[in-house]
Short mmCIF file of C-alpha atoms in Angstrom, two decimals:
data_model
loop_
_atom_site.label_atom_id
_atom_site.label_comp_id
_atom_site.label_asym_id
_atom_site.label_seq_id
_atom_site.Cartn_x
_atom_site.Cartn_y
_atom_site.Cartn_z
CA MET A 1 82.89 145.16 79.30
CA ALA A 2 84.86 142.05 78.38
CA VAL A 3 83.10 138.74 78.63
CA THR A 4 85.68 137.48 81.11
CA GLN A 5 85.10 140.32 83.58
CA LEU A 6 82.51 140.60 86.30
CA PRO A 7 81.05 143.99 87.18
CA PRO A 8 81.22 145.19 90.78
CA MET A 9 78.71 143.16 92.77
CA ALA A 10 76.66 144.03 95.80
CA LEU A 11 76.16 140.82 97.72
CA ALA A 12 72.80 141.86 99.14
CA ALA A 13 71.23 138.99 97.20
CA VAL A 14 73.51 136.55 98.98
CA PRO A 15 72.32 135.49 102.45
CA GLY A 16 75.04 136.84 104.70
CA ASP A 17 78.78 137.06 104.15
CA GLY A 18 81.74 134.80 104.84
CA GLY A 19 79.99 133.44 107.90
CA ALA A 20 77.10 132.34 105.72
CA THR A 21 79.61 130.68 103.45
CA GLN A 22 80.94 128.61 106.33
CA GLY A 23 77.40 127.69 107.33
CA ILE A 24 76.63 126.46 103.82
CA LEU A 25 79.83 124.42 103.77
CA ARG A 26 79.07 122.90 107.18
CA ARG A 27 75.57 121.92 106.10
CA GLN A 28 76.96 120.39 102.94
CA ALA A 29 79.39 118.29 104.96
CA LEU A 30 76.57 117.11 107.22
CA ARG A 31 74.02 116.33 104.51
CA GLU A 32 75.92 115.28 101.39
CA SER A 33 77.55 111.97 100.58
CA ALA A 34 81.00 111.01 101.77
CA ALA A 35 81.76 110.44 98.08
CA ARG A 36 81.86 114.17 97.31
CA THR A 37 85.22 115.21 95.89
CA TYR A 38 85.86 118.77 94.70
CA ALA A 39 84.03 120.27 97.68
CA ARG A 40 86.62 118.80 100.05
CA ALA A 41 89.61 120.52 98.44
CA LEU A 42 87.85 123.68 97.21
CA PRO A 43 85.90 125.16 100.14
CA ILE A 44 84.19 127.90 98.15
CA VAL A 45 80.51 128.68 97.48
CA PRO A 46 80.23 130.03 93.93
CA VAL A 47 77.40 132.50 93.39
CA ARG A 48 78.33 134.14 90.09
CA ALA A 49 80.62 133.37 87.19
CA ARG A 50 81.53 134.74 83.81
CA GLY A 51 84.21 133.55 81.43
CA MET A 52 87.10 132.39 83.55
CA THR A 53 86.07 134.29 86.68
CA VAL A 54 84.15 132.73 89.56
CA GLU A 55 82.90 134.78 92.51
CA GLY A 56 82.20 133.20 95.87
CA ALA A 57 79.49 134.11 98.36
CA ASP A 58 82.17 135.81 100.47
CA GLY A 59 83.03 138.16 97.60
CA ARG A 60 86.35 136.57 96.65
CA ARG A 61 87.07 136.04 92.99
CA TYR A 62 89.00 133.21 91.38
CA LEU A 63 90.46 132.30 88.02
CA ASP A 64 88.94 128.93 87.17
CA CYS A 65 91.33 126.39 85.63
CA LEU A 66 88.93 123.55 86.42
CA SER A 67 86.19 124.63 83.97
CA GLY A 68 83.69 122.06 85.18
CA ALA A 69 86.30 119.30 84.68
CA GLY A 70 86.67 120.52 81.09
CA ALA A 71 82.95 120.88 80.34
CA LEU A 72 83.09 124.67 79.90
CA ALA A 73 84.98 125.14 76.66
CA LEU A 74 83.86 128.79 76.48
CA GLY A 75 83.99 129.41 80.21
CA HIS A 76 81.07 130.33 82.43
CA ASN A 77 77.94 131.97 80.98
CA HIS A 78 79.32 132.80 77.57
CA PRO A 79 76.90 135.08 75.65
CA VAL A 80 76.50 132.72 72.69
CA VAL A 81 75.51 129.92 75.05
CA LEU A 82 73.10 132.08 77.04
CA ASP A 83 71.51 133.41 73.84
CA ALA A 84 70.98 129.88 72.54
CA ILE A 85 69.34 128.80 75.80
CA ARG A 86 67.12 131.88 75.91
CA ALA A 87 66.01 131.28 72.33
CA VAL A 88 64.73 127.81 73.22
CA LEU A 89 63.02 129.06 76.38
CA ASP A 90 61.38 131.96 74.55
CA SER A 91 60.16 129.67 71.74
CA GLU A 92 58.06 127.59 74.15
CA ALA A 93 59.63 124.47 72.67
CA PRO A 94 59.48 121.32 74.82
CA LEU A 95 62.52 120.93 77.03
CA GLN A 96 62.53 117.11 77.08
CA VAL A 97 61.48 114.95 74.13
CA LEU A 98 63.11 111.54 74.74
CA ASP A 99 64.51 110.65 71.31
CA LEU A 100 61.96 112.44 69.14
CA ALA A 101 63.21 114.61 66.30
CA THR A 102 63.20 118.38 66.85
CA PRO A 103 64.65 121.38 65.00
CA VAL A 104 67.02 121.92 67.93
CA LYS A 105 68.33 118.36 67.77
CA ASP A 106 68.62 118.56 63.99
CA ALA A 107 70.72 121.75 64.23
CA PHE A 108 72.96 120.20 66.89
CA THR A 109 73.51 117.06 64.79
CA ASP A 110 74.38 119.17 61.73
CA GLU A 111 76.97 121.13 63.70
CA LEU A 112 78.40 118.00 65.33
CA PHE A 113 78.83 116.18 62.03
CA ALA A 114 80.52 119.27 60.54
CA THR A 115 83.32 118.93 63.11
CA LEU A 116 83.94 115.18 62.96
CA PRO A 117 86.86 113.56 61.13
CA PRO A 118 85.63 113.60 57.48
CA GLY A 119 85.88 109.85 56.92
CA LEU A 120 83.75 109.15 59.96
CA ALA A 121 81.28 111.96 59.35
CA SER A 122 80.48 110.67 55.87
CA ARG A 123 79.26 107.32 57.22
CA ALA A 124 78.30 108.05 60.81
CA ARG A 125 75.37 107.38 63.08
CA VAL A 126 74.78 109.12 66.40
CA GLN A 127 73.17 107.74 69.55
CA PHE A 128 71.97 110.25 72.12
CA CYS A 129 72.59 108.84 75.58
CA GLY A 130 71.89 109.68 79.18
CA PRO A 131 73.41 113.02 80.13
CA ALA A 132 76.77 111.80 81.49
CA GLY A 133 79.87 110.68 79.63
CA THR A 134 79.94 107.40 81.53
CA ASP A 135 76.57 106.45 79.99
CA ALA A 136 77.98 107.12 76.53
CA VAL A 137 80.89 104.81 77.36
CA GLU A 138 78.41 102.12 78.41
CA ALA A 139 76.56 102.62 75.13
CA ALA A 140 79.79 102.34 73.12
CA LEU A 141 80.74 99.08 74.83
CA LYS A 142 77.26 97.70 74.29
CA LEU A 143 77.39 98.78 70.63
CA VAL A 144 80.64 97.01 69.75
CA ARG A 145 79.65 93.87 71.66
CA THR A 146 76.37 93.73 69.77
CA ALA A 147 78.03 94.41 66.40
CA THR A 148 80.87 91.91 66.79
CA GLY A 149 79.16 89.20 68.84
CA ARG A 150 82.20 89.23 71.10
CA ASP A 151 82.49 90.23 74.75
CA GLY A 152 86.07 91.04 75.75
CA LEU A 153 87.54 94.52 75.83
CA LEU A 154 91.01 96.02 75.45
CA ALA A 155 91.69 98.97 77.76
CA PHE A 156 94.75 100.75 79.10
CA SER A 157 96.56 101.34 82.35
CA GLY A 158 95.92 104.81 83.71
CA ALA A 159 92.62 105.17 81.87
CA TYR A 160 89.49 106.82 83.20
CA HIS A 161 86.16 106.26 81.43
CA GLY A 162 83.51 106.91 84.08
CA MET A 163 81.89 105.64 87.26
CA THR A 164 79.22 103.19 86.11
CA ALA A 165 80.07 99.49 86.19
CA GLY A 166 81.23 98.92 82.63
CA ALA A 167 83.08 102.24 82.35
CA LEU A 168 84.73 101.72 85.73
CA ALA A 169 85.83 98.22 84.69
CA ALA A 170 87.50 99.73 81.62
CA SER A 171 89.26 102.35 83.74
CA GLY A 172 92.77 101.81 84.98
CA GLY A 173 92.21 102.44 88.66
CA ALA A 174 89.59 102.83 91.33
CA PRO A 175 88.96 105.93 93.42
CA ALA A 176 89.11 103.77 96.53
CA ASP A 177 90.54 100.38 97.39
CA GLY A 178 88.49 97.48 96.11
CA VAL A 179 85.90 99.52 94.21
CA MET A 180 86.55 98.14 90.77
CA ALA A 181 88.42 94.86 91.06
CA ALA A 182 85.40 92.56 90.82
CA GLY A 183 83.79 94.55 88.02
CA ALA A 184 86.93 94.55 85.91
CA ALA A 185 87.29 90.78 86.14
CA ALA A 186 83.64 90.20 85.29
CA ALA A 187 83.82 92.47 82.26
CA GLY A 188 86.61 90.49 80.59
CA VAL A 189 88.90 93.51 80.32
CA THR A 190 92.47 92.98 79.13
CA ARG A 191 94.71 95.78 80.38
CA LEU A 192 97.42 97.06 78.03
CA PRO A 193 100.33 99.44 78.83
CA PHE A 194 99.83 103.10 77.88
CA PRO A 195 102.92 105.04 76.76
CA TYR A 196 103.89 107.18 79.77
CA ASP A 197 107.22 108.78 79.02
CA TYR A 198 108.07 109.95 82.54
CA ARG A 199 107.12 106.67 84.23
CA CYS A 200 107.53 104.29 81.33
CA PRO A 201 106.19 100.80 82.13
CA PHE A 202 109.17 99.35 80.24
CA GLY A 203 111.76 101.58 81.89
CA VAL A 204 112.96 103.26 78.70
CA GLY A 205 110.52 106.05 77.83
CA GLY A 206 110.43 108.07 74.65
CA GLU A 207 110.02 106.57 71.22
CA ARG A 208 111.30 103.20 72.31
CA GLY A 209 108.80 103.00 75.17
CA ALA A 210 105.92 103.74 72.80
CA GLU A 211 107.20 101.12 70.34
CA LEU A 212 107.36 98.50 73.10
CA ALA A 213 103.82 99.33 74.22
CA ALA A 214 102.53 98.83 70.67
CA HIS A 215 104.56 95.64 70.28
CA TRP A 216 103.13 94.28 73.54
CA ALA A 217 99.56 94.88 72.36
CA GLU A 218 100.14 93.31 68.97
CA LYS A 219 101.88 90.21 70.25
CA LEU A 220 99.33 89.67 73.00
CA LEU A 221 96.48 89.71 70.48
CA ASP A 222 98.26 87.25 68.19
CA ASP A 223 99.27 84.87 70.97
CA PRO A 224 96.70 82.03 71.19
CA LYS A 225 97.84 81.46 74.78
CA GLY A 226 98.08 85.15 75.67
CA GLY A 227 94.80 85.18 77.56
CA ALA A 228 93.16 87.86 75.38
CA PRO A 229 90.60 86.25 73.09
CA HIS A 230 89.43 88.23 70.08
CA PRO A 231 87.90 91.30 71.77
CA ALA A 232 84.80 93.30 70.92
CA GLY A 233 86.73 96.56 70.92
CA MET A 234 89.61 98.69 72.16
CA ILE A 235 88.89 101.87 74.14
CA LEU A 236 91.47 104.60 74.72
CA GLU A 237 91.86 108.28 75.52
CA PRO A 238 94.00 110.30 73.06
CA VAL A 239 95.20 112.18 76.15
CA GLN A 240 94.73 110.51 79.51
CA GLY A 241 93.21 113.20 81.72
CA GLU A 242 92.49 111.79 85.16
CA GLY A 243 95.49 109.50 84.65
CA GLY A 244 97.78 112.53 84.83
CA VAL A 245 97.54 114.46 81.52
CA ILE A 246 99.47 111.96 79.43
CA PRO A 247 99.24 112.56 75.66
CA ALA A 248 99.29 109.45 73.50
CA PRO A 249 102.12 109.76 70.95
CA ASP A 250 100.69 110.25 67.47
CA GLY A 251 102.73 107.40 66.02
CA TRP A 252 101.57 105.02 68.76
CA LEU A 253 97.96 106.03 68.19
CA ARG A 254 98.32 105.27 64.49
CA ARG A 255 99.78 101.87 65.39
CA MET A 256 96.73 101.14 67.56
CA ARG A 257 94.56 102.02 64.58
CA GLU A 258 96.56 99.69 62.32
CA ILE A 259 96.53 96.86 64.86
CA THR A 260 92.78 97.05 65.47
CA ALA A 261 91.85 97.52 61.81
CA ALA A 262 93.92 94.51 60.74
CA ARG A 263 92.07 92.35 63.28
CA SER A 264 88.56 93.78 62.79
CA ILE A 265 88.52 95.21 66.31
CA PRO A 266 86.50 98.43 66.59
CA LEU A 267 88.56 101.30 67.98
CA ILE A 268 86.72 103.51 70.50
CA ALA A 269 88.15 106.98 71.15
CA ASP A 270 87.00 108.45 74.46
CA GLU A 271 86.98 112.19 73.73
CA VAL A 272 84.80 113.15 76.68
CA GLN A 273 87.45 115.52 78.07
CA THR A 274 89.75 116.00 75.08
CA GLY A 275 87.10 117.11 72.58
CA VAL A 276 85.92 120.50 71.26
CA GLY A 277 89.30 122.15 70.81
CA ARG A 278 90.75 121.30 74.22
CA THR A 279 94.03 119.79 72.94
CA GLY A 280 94.70 122.24 70.11
CA ALA A 281 92.67 120.34 67.50
CA PHE A 282 88.90 120.06 67.41
CA TRP A 283 89.15 116.39 68.39
CA ALA A 284 92.35 115.01 69.88
CA VAL A 285 92.47 112.19 67.30
CA ASP A 286 92.87 114.87 64.62
CA HIS A 287 96.51 115.36 65.67
CA SER A 288 97.39 111.86 64.47
CA GLY A 289 94.96 111.67 61.56
CA VAL A 290 93.36 108.59 63.12
CA GLU A 291 89.69 107.98 62.36
CA PRO A 292 88.24 105.74 65.07
CA ASP A 293 85.24 103.50 64.54
CA VAL A 294 83.49 104.95 67.58
CA MET A 295 83.80 108.30 69.37
CA VAL A 296 82.44 108.91 72.88
CA LEU A 297 81.58 112.58 73.43
CA SER A 298 80.27 114.55 76.38
CA LYS A 299 81.30 117.47 78.65
CA ALA A 300 81.95 120.44 76.32
CA ILE A 301 79.53 119.28 73.60
CA GLY A 302 76.64 120.41 75.80
CA GLY A 303 77.96 123.93 76.30
CA GLY A 304 78.11 123.32 80.04
CA LEU A 305 74.78 121.49 80.24
CA PRO A 306 74.44 117.68 80.50
CA LEU A 307 74.72 115.97 77.11
CA ALA A 308 76.45 112.81 75.89
CA VAL A 309 76.51 111.02 72.54
CA VAL A 310 78.19 108.13 70.77
CA VAL A 311 79.14 108.62 67.13
CA TYR A 312 80.06 105.50 65.17
CA ARG A 313 80.40 103.88 61.74
CA GLU A 314 77.04 103.03 60.19
CA ASP A 315 77.97 99.37 59.67
CA LEU A 316 78.12 98.97 63.47
CA ASP A 317 74.49 100.10 63.79
CA LEU A 318 73.17 96.59 64.43
CA TRP A 319 71.49 96.95 67.79
CA PRO A 320 67.68 96.77 68.03
CA PRO A 321 65.32 99.59 69.06
CA GLY A 322 65.60 100.28 72.78
CA ALA A 323 69.02 98.64 73.09
CA HIS A 324 70.21 101.81 74.77
CA ALA A 325 67.94 104.51 76.14
CA GLY A 326 67.62 107.21 78.76
CA THR A 327 64.89 109.62 79.83
CA PHE A 328 67.02 112.74 79.50
CA ARG A 329 68.60 111.99 76.12
CA GLY A 330 66.34 114.64 74.59
CA ASN A 331 67.71 117.61 76.57
CA GLN A 332 66.84 120.52 74.25
CA LEU A 333 68.60 123.22 76.26
CA ALA A 334 71.85 121.23 76.19
CA MET A 335 71.55 120.60 72.46
CA ALA A 336 71.03 124.31 71.79
CA ALA A 337 73.91 125.29 74.06
CA GLY A 338 76.07 122.57 72.52
CA ALA A 339 75.39 123.59 68.93
CA ALA A 340 76.25 127.19 69.79
CA THR A 341 79.48 126.09 71.49
CA LEU A 342 80.59 123.82 68.65
CA ALA A 343 79.91 126.55 66.09
CA HIS A 344 81.71 129.23 68.11
CA VAL A 345 84.80 127.08 68.62
CA ARG A 346 84.87 126.14 64.93
CA GLN A 347 84.18 129.59 63.49
CA ASN A 348 86.61 131.41 65.77
CA ASN A 349 89.49 128.93 65.45
CA LEU A 350 89.61 128.41 69.20
CA ALA A 351 91.34 125.03 68.82
CA GLU A 352 94.25 126.78 67.13
CA ARG A 353 94.20 129.40 69.85
CA ALA A 354 94.37 126.62 72.47
CA ALA A 355 97.43 125.18 70.75
CA THR A 356 99.20 128.55 70.78
CA VAL A 357 98.35 129.51 74.35
CA GLY A 358 98.99 126.00 75.65
CA GLY A 359 102.38 125.96 73.99
CA ARG A 360 103.33 129.22 75.69
CA MET A 361 102.17 127.91 79.07
CA LEU A 362 104.16 124.71 78.70
CA GLU A 363 107.27 126.62 77.69
CA ARG A 364 107.12 128.94 80.69
CA LEU A 365 106.35 126.12 83.13
CA ARG A 366 109.27 124.08 81.81
CA ARG A 367 111.61 127.03 82.24
CA PHE A 368 110.29 127.49 85.77
CA ALA A 369 110.86 123.80 86.54
CA ALA A 370 114.59 124.08 85.85
CA GLY A 371 116.43 123.75 89.14
CA ARG A 372 113.31 122.74 91.04
CA PRO A 373 113.73 118.99 91.45
CA GLN A 374 110.31 118.68 93.06
CA ILE A 375 108.81 119.19 89.59
CA GLY A 376 109.34 115.87 87.89
CA ASP A 377 107.57 116.51 84.60
CA VAL A 378 105.62 119.19 82.74
CA ARG A 379 103.48 117.91 79.89
CA GLY A 380 100.26 118.38 78.00
CA ARG A 381 98.63 119.25 74.73
CA GLY A 382 96.80 122.48 74.02
CA LEU A 383 94.97 123.72 77.10
CA MET A 384 95.22 120.39 78.87
CA ILE A 385 98.34 120.69 81.00
CA GLY A 386 99.82 118.65 83.84
CA VAL A 387 102.66 119.32 86.30
CA GLU A 388 103.82 116.16 88.09
CA LEU A 389 105.31 116.69 91.54
CA ILE A 390 107.78 114.28 93.10
CA ALA A 391 109.84 113.64 96.22
CA PRO A 392 113.36 113.87 94.75
CA GLU A 393 115.13 113.09 98.02
CA ALA A 394 113.65 109.59 97.80
CA GLY A 395 115.31 108.97 94.44
CA PHE A 396 117.67 110.76 92.11
CA ALA A 397 118.11 114.43 92.91
CA ALA A 398 116.63 115.65 89.65
CA GLY A 399 114.13 112.99 88.69
CA ALA A 400 114.39 109.94 86.50
CA GLY A 401 117.64 109.34 84.71
CA VAL A 402 118.40 107.84 81.33
CA VAL A 403 121.58 105.97 80.61
CA PRO A 404 122.39 106.08 76.89
CA THR A 405 123.74 102.77 75.63
CA GLY A 406 123.91 103.55 71.95
CA ALA A 407 125.64 106.03 69.69
CA GLY A 408 123.40 108.97 70.54
CA PRO A 409 120.00 110.47 69.97
CA VAL A 410 117.94 109.44 66.96
CA ALA A 411 115.19 111.38 65.27
CA ASN A 412 111.67 110.07 64.83
CA PRO A 413 110.16 111.60 61.68
CA ASP A 414 106.88 109.76 62.29
CA HIS A 415 105.74 112.19 64.99
CA GLU A 416 104.36 115.65 64.32
CA GLU A 417 105.33 118.69 66.29
CA ALA A 418 103.43 119.31 69.48
CA PRO A 419 102.04 122.74 70.40
CA GLY A 420 104.90 125.10 71.10
CA GLY A 421 107.18 123.49 68.51
CA THR A 422 108.41 120.47 70.43
CA THR A 423 108.16 116.84 69.44
CA PRO A 424 106.38 114.43 71.79
CA TYR A 425 109.75 113.01 72.89
CA GLU A 426 111.80 116.17 72.92
CA VAL A 427 113.83 116.83 76.03
CA SER A 428 113.39 120.37 77.36
CA PRO A 429 116.11 122.29 79.21
CA TYR A 430 114.74 121.47 82.65
CA GLU A 431 114.98 117.75 81.86
CA ALA A 432 118.68 117.82 80.95
CA SER A 433 119.68 116.89 84.51
CA ARG A 434 117.62 113.71 84.23
CA TYR A 435 120.26 112.12 82.01
CA GLU A 436 123.19 110.42 83.72
CA ALA A 437 126.63 109.50 82.51
CA SER A 438 126.96 106.16 80.76
CA PRO A 439 128.34 103.16 82.66
CA GLY A 440 131.60 103.55 80.80
CA GLY A 441 132.18 107.00 82.23
CA GLY A 442 131.27 109.01 79.16
CA ALA A 443 129.88 112.52 79.32
CA PRO A 444 126.25 112.87 80.36
CA TYR A 445 123.72 113.01 77.57
CA GLU A 446 122.91 116.71 77.18
CA ALA A 447 119.60 117.49 75.47
CA SER A 448 118.90 120.93 74.12
CA PRO A 449 115.61 122.42 72.89
CA GLY A 450 114.58 120.90 69.58
CA GLU A 451 116.81 117.86 69.98
CA ALA A 452 115.36 114.42 69.44
CA ALA A 453 114.82 111.81 72.12
CA PRO A 454 117.62 109.83 73.73
CA HIS A 455 118.77 106.78 71.84
CA ALA A 456 116.14 104.09 71.44
CA ASP A 457 118.24 101.64 73.46
CA ALA A 458 118.59 103.96 76.48
CA VAL A 459 117.84 102.51 79.88
CA ARG A 460 115.98 104.85 82.21
CA THR A 461 116.30 104.72 85.95
CA ALA A 462 113.11 104.76 87.98
CA ALA A 463 111.44 108.11 88.57
CA PRO A 464 111.28 109.28 92.19
CA PRO A 465 108.06 108.68 94.12
CA ALA A 466 105.09 110.95 93.54
CA ALA A 467 104.42 113.72 96.08
CA PRO A 468 100.64 113.87 96.59
CA ALA A 469 100.94 115.87 99.84
CA LEU A 470 102.96 118.52 98.04
CA ALA A 471 100.41 118.62 95.22
CA ALA A 472 97.59 119.10 97.72
CA ALA A 473 99.54 121.92 99.36
CA VAL A 474 100.04 123.58 95.97
CA GLN A 475 96.30 123.34 95.27
CA GLN A 476 95.56 125.13 98.55
CA GLU A 477 98.22 127.78 97.94
CA CYS A 478 96.68 128.35 94.50
CA LEU A 479 93.26 128.80 96.08
CA ARG A 480 94.70 131.36 98.50
CA ARG A 481 95.94 133.28 95.48
CA GLY A 482 92.62 133.14 93.67
CA LEU A 483 93.34 130.23 91.34
CA ILE A 484 91.31 127.01 91.06
CA VAL A 485 93.25 123.96 89.85
CA GLU A 486 92.55 120.24 89.87
CA LEU A 487 94.67 117.30 90.99
CA GLY A 488 95.02 114.02 89.12
CA GLY A 489 97.51 111.38 88.13
CA ARG A 490 98.34 107.95 89.48
CA HIS A 491 98.85 109.21 93.04
CA GLY A 492 97.02 112.53 92.92
CA ALA A 493 100.37 114.28 92.46
CA VAL A 494 99.71 116.03 89.14
CA ILE A 495 98.52 119.66 89.09
CA ARG A 496 96.03 119.82 86.23
CA LEU A 497 95.12 122.94 84.26
CA LEU A 498 91.95 122.99 82.14
CA PRO A 499 91.30 126.69 81.48
CA PRO A 500 88.55 127.68 79.04
CA LEU A 501 89.51 128.13 75.41
CA THR A 502 88.56 131.79 75.78
CA ILE A 503 91.39 132.51 78.23
CA THR A 504 92.98 135.87 77.46
CA ASP A 505 96.70 136.63 77.30
CA GLU A 506 96.39 138.62 80.52
CA GLN A 507 94.63 135.77 82.27
CA THR A 508 97.26 133.34 80.99
CA GLU A 509 100.00 135.33 82.65
CA ALA A 510 97.97 135.68 85.84
CA VAL A 511 97.42 131.90 86.00
CA LEU A 512 101.11 131.22 85.52
CA ASP A 513 102.15 133.88 88.06
CA ARG A 514 99.83 132.47 90.71
CA LEU A 515 100.69 128.85 90.00
CA THR A 516 104.45 129.34 90.05
CA ASP A 517 104.23 131.41 93.21
CA ALA A 518 102.09 128.70 94.84
CA LEU A 519 104.60 126.05 93.79
CA ASP A 520 107.52 127.92 95.31
CA ALA A 521 105.60 128.66 98.50
CA SER A 522 104.61 125.01 98.91
CA ILE A 523 108.10 123.71 98.18
CA ARG A 524 109.65 126.03 100.73
CA THR A 525 107.05 125.29 103.39
CA ALA A 526 107.31 121.55 102.92
CA GLY A 527 111.09 121.71 103.03
CA THR A 528 111.36 119.05 100.34
CA HIS A 529 113.91 120.78 98.14
CA SER A 530 117.21 118.99 97.95
CA ARG A 531 119.09 121.91 96.49
CA GLU A 532 118.84 125.65 96.71
CA LEU A 533 116.00 127.06 94.65
CA PRO A 534 116.66 129.73 92.05
CA PRO A 535 115.77 133.27 93.12
CA THR A 536 112.01 133.70 93.27
CA ALA A 537 110.01 136.31 91.46
CA ALA A 538 108.36 139.26 93.19
CA PRO A 539 106.77 138.51 96.57
CA PHE A 540 103.21 137.24 96.49
CA VAL A 541 100.52 139.91 96.49
CA PRO A 542 96.94 138.80 97.29
CA PRO A 543 94.60 138.92 94.28
CA SER A 544 92.85 142.20 93.69
CA THR A 545 89.74 143.00 91.70
CA GLY A 546 91.69 143.74 88.54
CA ASP A 547 90.80 143.02 84.94
CA HIS A 548 91.67 139.30 84.98
CA ARG A 549 89.76 138.42 88.14
#
């Protein structure tokens, strides 16, 4: 039986049926914090899971494109992870050892260093932190402040680094009004613009938008009156996840490396969600060839169990004993599960597989988006995919427009191809309607597959408002069809897909079928379409207990 399948299950071990499920959910609502999140939008009670399949207490099965917010690189209960955990349990090894050396930790460190960018691995130190990624972010900030003797920090709009004080201050937004404002000011954080092609902070997008973002950062740092004194470090995500699945252009990321290196500013790459093959490379910085000074790692490195580390250049290792600690930094089960996961991803080329499958998913979703103006943008890297939903009737009928003011499109040889064969600034067929005629009455700029970005001097009109209510409706329609997806983005209007790297071709098609059907159903129900939709595919059929469930 395939790893991603669940055998028929008698629910005798589960107390009751769907009614029991509702009772559990009611008791959760009464007893748990108002800060709970996923439980509000996903009213399910998981009792079993394998691979990509999750089964609820009511017997329903779902394809899981949440994957523990990206923590489950191999999906639920993968055999190599379970075997590694059983081996530790059967050995009678201690389960918690603080920061003492053990064979399990030694094996994990060996495997971790084997995957790191070579230049960093050859001169790296690792700090085991508390079990959450936010603690590793705190450790990284403490590290660079200790090493440089400086206090300020460079961070980016749209970022998400965690929920503890320092990490939240470095993040680009709060989960609720007023949560982070005071912390951000106290932390001395200078916020820089992140290249966001669809909603470019400079109104131009593409290559030019990324160039302006880099220019802004460089000039601010060199301006003695710019209000950004020499900082202790710069922290960034190679792909902003919670910010809406926004990949950093490779050329821009290299510019950040050049800018920070020239000014002796440590560069911190937050790979908590992007690491372990998620984006189509083992680490997302590998796409650009950038070697950061510090890498923050968590989620998938523990094989689904809590584990977080900071890896950094040895010359930054200037903090004293006890400068950062945590009781559960010696989690032996997580280290064993993590080593097994890292090795399996590396040995089975699952990063390359993620690039291939992710490219196919992006291509199909972009084709589907053509003629559906409620889909403003489809983007991603590897198996980290986002679909941004908009209210087109509140703006231009087909999304943001670009008015070319120069001679035509220009190529940018500095950027590699993205998964699926497109450049980071390529305009796909569904985006062609976003480009308007020039003020002089010339023909609209028509972009075909493989064509470079619009001219660097193009002026882009504002994108229509986000449609968070539509996104929430799509999430619920997906759940009805047996598909679990996450929401994110600036206004919660981005459908996020984080399937495990072990997703099969059959499951890929099932995910896309259910998602596209849910999108059409939600668009029609909401009545937000401003033009007639293309003919839909076959009518929706409720999920069965087939192979990809």
